[in-house]
PDB file of C-alpha atoms in Angstrom:
ATOM      1  CA  MET A   1      64.928-214.595 106.862  1.00  0.00           C
ATOM      2  CA  ALA A   2      64.860-211.893 109.567  1.00  0.00           C
ATOM      3  CA  LYS A   3      61.542-210.452 110.603  1.00  0.00           C
ATOM      4  CA  ALA A   4      61.082-206.881 109.423  1.00  0.00           C
ATOM      5  CA  LYS A   5      61.185-204.366 112.261  1.00  0.00           C
ATOM      6  CA  ALA A   6      57.918-202.583 112.856  1.00  0.00           C
ATOM      7  CA  ARG A   7      58.018-198.832 112.342  1.00  0.00           C
ATOM      8  CA  GLN A   8      56.621-196.371 114.911  1.00  0.00           C
ATOM      9  CA  ALA A   9      53.909-195.378 112.399  1.00  0.00           C
ATOM     10  CA  ASP A  10      52.721-198.997 112.221  1.00  0.00           C
ATOM     11  CA  TYR A  11      51.433-198.999 115.803  1.00  0.00           C
ATOM     12  CA  ALA A  12      47.966-197.802 116.706  1.00  0.00           C
ATOM     13  CA  ILE A  13      48.093-194.945 119.200  1.00  0.00           C
ATOM     14  CA  MET A  14      44.961-194.078 121.186  1.00  0.00           C
ATOM     15  CA  VAL A  15      44.702-190.457 122.288  1.00  0.00           C
ATOM     16  CA  GLU A  16      42.283-189.330 124.978  1.00  0.00           C
ATOM     17  CA  PRO A  17      41.880-186.292 127.196  1.00  0.00           C
ATOM     18  CA  LEU A  18      42.980-186.461 130.808  1.00  0.00           C
ATOM     19  CA  SER A  19      40.621-185.169 133.474  1.00  0.00           C
ATOM     20  CA  ASP A  20      41.512-182.083 135.467  1.00  0.00           C
ATOM     21  CA  ALA A  21      41.938-184.392 138.479  1.00  0.00           C
ATOM     22  CA  ASP A  22      44.641-186.265 136.509  1.00  0.00           C
ATOM     23  CA  GLY A  23      46.412-183.015 135.589  1.00  0.00           C
ATOM     24  CA  GLY A  24      44.618-182.230 132.314  1.00  0.00           C
ATOM     25  CA  GLY A  25      46.205-182.455 128.897  1.00  0.00           C
ATOM     26  CA  TRP A  26      46.196-185.605 126.749  1.00  0.00           C
ATOM     27  CA  LEU A  27      47.289-189.222 127.144  1.00  0.00           C
ATOM     28  CA  ALA A  28      48.464-191.352 124.195  1.00  0.00           C
ATOM     29  CA  THR A  29      48.736-195.098 124.735  1.00  0.00           C
ATOM     30  CA  VAL A  30      50.090-197.849 122.485  1.00  0.00           C
ATOM     31  CA  PRO A  31      47.882-200.910 123.115  1.00  0.00           C
ATOM     32  CA  ALA A  32      50.278-203.367 121.434  1.00  0.00           C
ATOM     33  CA  LEU A  33      53.145-202.396 123.770  1.00  0.00           C
ATOM     34  CA  PRO A  34      52.142-202.762 127.439  1.00  0.00           C
ATOM     35  CA  GLY A  35      52.980-199.663 129.465  1.00  0.00           C
ATOM     36  CA  CYS A  36      54.031-197.665 126.385  1.00  0.00           C
ATOM     37  CA  MET A  37      52.460-194.176 126.542  1.00  0.00           C
ATOM     38  CA  GLY A  38      53.069-190.490 126.178  1.00  0.00           C
ATOM     39  CA  ASP A  39      51.361-187.301 127.258  1.00  0.00           C
ATOM     40  CA  GLY A  40      51.209-183.668 126.379  1.00  0.00           C
ATOM     41  CA  GLU A  41      49.242-180.448 126.562  1.00  0.00           C
ATOM     42  CA  THR A  42      47.797-181.103 123.082  1.00  0.00           C
ATOM     43  CA  PRO A  43      46.820-184.268 121.209  1.00  0.00           C
ATOM     44  CA  GLU A  44      49.734-183.616 118.836  1.00  0.00           C
ATOM     45  CA  ALA A  45      52.208-183.321 121.716  1.00  0.00           C
ATOM     46  CA  ALA A  46      50.891-186.546 123.253  1.00  0.00           C
ATOM     47  CA  LEU A  47      51.272-188.350 119.890  1.00  0.00           C
ATOM     48  CA  ALA A  48      54.856-187.114 119.501  1.00  0.00           C
ATOM     49  CA  ASP A  49      55.662-188.210 123.067  1.00  0.00           C
ATOM     50  CA  ALA A  50      54.151-191.655 122.400  1.00  0.00           C
ATOM     51  CA  ALA A  51      56.169-192.007 119.164  1.00  0.00           C
ATOM     52  CA  ALA A  52      59.356-191.379 121.144  1.00  0.00           C
ATOM     53  CA  ALA A  53      58.162-193.839 123.792  1.00  0.00           C
ATOM     54  CA  ILE A  54      57.759-196.552 121.121  1.00  0.00           C
ATOM     55  CA  ALA A  55      61.451-196.248 120.212  1.00  0.00           C
ATOM     56  CA  GLU A  56      62.440-196.309 123.911  1.00  0.00           C
ATOM     57  CA  TRP A  57      60.149-199.322 124.539  1.00  0.00           C
ATOM     58  CA  HIS A  58      61.785-201.219 121.663  1.00  0.00           C
ATOM     59  CA  ALA A  59      65.304-200.359 122.868  1.00  0.00           C
ATOM     60  CA  ALA A  60      64.529-201.454 126.463  1.00  0.00           C
ATOM     61  CA  ALA A  61      62.938-204.716 125.344  1.00  0.00           C
ATOM     62  CA  GLU A  62      65.851-205.549 123.071  1.00  0.00           C
ATOM     63  CA  ALA A  63      68.365-204.692 125.839  1.00  0.00           C
ATOM     64  CA  LEU A  64      66.528-207.103 128.161  1.00  0.00           C
ATOM     65  CA  GLY A  65      66.417-209.792 125.475  1.00  0.00           C
ATOM     66  CA  ARG A  66      62.629-209.667 125.274  1.00  0.00           C
ATOM     67  CA  GLN A  67      60.624-210.097 122.118  1.00  0.00           C
ATOM     68  CA  VAL A  68      59.212-206.895 120.617  1.00  0.00           C
ATOM     69  CA  PRO A  69      55.597-207.377 119.541  1.00  0.00           C
ATOM     70  CA  GLY A  70      54.591-206.000 116.204  1.00  0.00           C
ATOM     71  CA  PRO A  71      51.415-204.076 115.540  1.00  0.00           C
ATOM     72  CA  ALA A  72      48.408-206.199 116.463  1.00  0.00           C
ATOM     73  CA  ALA A  73      46.064-205.415 113.588  1.00  0.00           C
ATOM     74  CA  LEU A  74      46.584-206.495 110.017  1.00  0.00           C
ATOM     75  CA  GLY A  75      44.469-203.597 108.761  1.00  0.00           C
ATOM     76  CA  GLN A  76      41.849-205.658 107.015  1.00  0.00           C
ATOM     77  CA  TRP A  77      38.406-207.032 107.712  1.00  0.00           C
ATOM     78  CA  ARG A  78      35.229-207.721 105.773  1.00  0.00           C
ATOM     79  CA  GLN A  79      32.061-205.907 106.641  1.00  0.00           C
ATOM     80  CA  ARG A  80      28.662-206.667 105.142  1.00  0.00           C
ATOM     81  CA  VAL A  81      26.384-203.652 104.733  1.00  0.00           C
ATOM     82  CA  PRO A  82      22.969-203.222 103.146  1.00  0.00           C
ATOM     83  CA  ARG A  83      23.092-202.775  99.375  1.00  0.00           C
ATOM     84  CA  SER A  84      21.563-199.308  99.654  1.00  0.00           C
ATOM     85  CA  LEU A  85      24.391-198.170 101.963  1.00  0.00           C
ATOM     86  CA  HIS A  86      26.994-199.747  99.697  1.00  0.00           C
ATOM     87  CA  GLU A  87      25.611-197.845  96.716  1.00  0.00           C
ATOM     88  CA  LYS A  88      25.555-194.573  98.626  1.00  0.00           C
ATOM     89  CA  LEU A  89      29.141-195.066  99.781  1.00  0.00           C
ATOM     90  CA  LYS A  90      30.277-195.893  96.212  1.00  0.00           C
ATOM     91  CA  PHE A  91      28.557-192.758  94.926  1.00  0.00           C
ATOM     92  CA  VAL A  92      30.153-190.473  97.506  1.00  0.00           C
ATOM     93  CA  ALA A  93      33.593-192.071  97.010  1.00  0.00           C
ATOM     94  CA  ALA A  94      33.327-191.548  93.253  1.00  0.00           C
ATOM     95  CA  ARG A  95      32.267-187.930  93.779  1.00  0.00           C
ATOM     96  CA  GLU A  96      35.338-187.440  96.047  1.00  0.00           C
ATOM     97  CA  GLY A  97      37.569-189.098  93.416  1.00  0.00           C
ATOM     98  CA  VAL A  98      38.783-191.904  95.699  1.00  0.00           C
ATOM     99  CA  SER A  99      38.237-195.651  95.969  1.00  0.00           C
ATOM    100  CA  LEU A 100      35.455-197.011  98.140  1.00  0.00           C
ATOM    101  CA  ASN A 101      38.068-198.547 100.487  1.00  0.00           C
ATOM    102  CA  ALA A 102      39.938-195.223 100.835  1.00  0.00           C
ATOM    103  CA  TYR A 103      36.724-193.331 101.456  1.00  0.00           C
ATOM    104  CA  VAL A 104      35.475-195.697 104.174  1.00  0.00           C
ATOM    105  CA  ALA A 105      38.926-195.798 105.833  1.00  0.00           C
ATOM    106  CA  ASN A 106      38.944-192.014 105.924  1.00  0.00           C
ATOM    107  CA  VAL A 107      35.405-191.816 107.394  1.00  0.00           C
ATOM    108  CA  LEU A 108      36.401-194.321 110.081  1.00  0.00           C
ATOM    109  CA  ALA A 109      39.641-192.468 110.881  1.00  0.00           C
ATOM    110  CA  GLU A 110      37.793-189.171 111.207  1.00  0.00           C
ATOM    111  CA  SER A 111      35.200-190.771 113.459  1.00  0.00           C
ATOM    112  CA  ILE A 112      37.858-192.250 115.766  1.00  0.00           C
ATOM    113  CA  GLY A 113      39.689-188.926 115.842  1.00  0.00           C
ATOM    114  CA  ARG A 114      36.560-187.159 117.046  1.00  0.00           C
ATOM    115  CA  ALA A 115      35.843-189.832 119.627  1.00  0.00           C
ATOM    116  CA  GLY A 116      39.273-189.826 121.195  1.00  0.00           C
TER     117      GLY A 116
END
């Protein structure tokens, strides 16, 4: 059975501001694909450039007969938290009308977005 091809959206893309000394703007890197990156004047432009770079990276690797790595993370881990925090998270998730997993994933995504 052939391995399913990873989609661009499956790869983690890290976006960070560039210093004025480096020309300003934003840099988006794809950690799972060495050397794969994009840039732009805005975070959104850098993400779009990185998405295009993923397709180009795949095409170049295939043309050279090299293996294309898939996304590194499986998207799952277990985290123990104090019972009081668990209860608070469950309460807030229920109030928002989402599952606990969906709520925590959203909180983490928002936190990473602010950090990078």
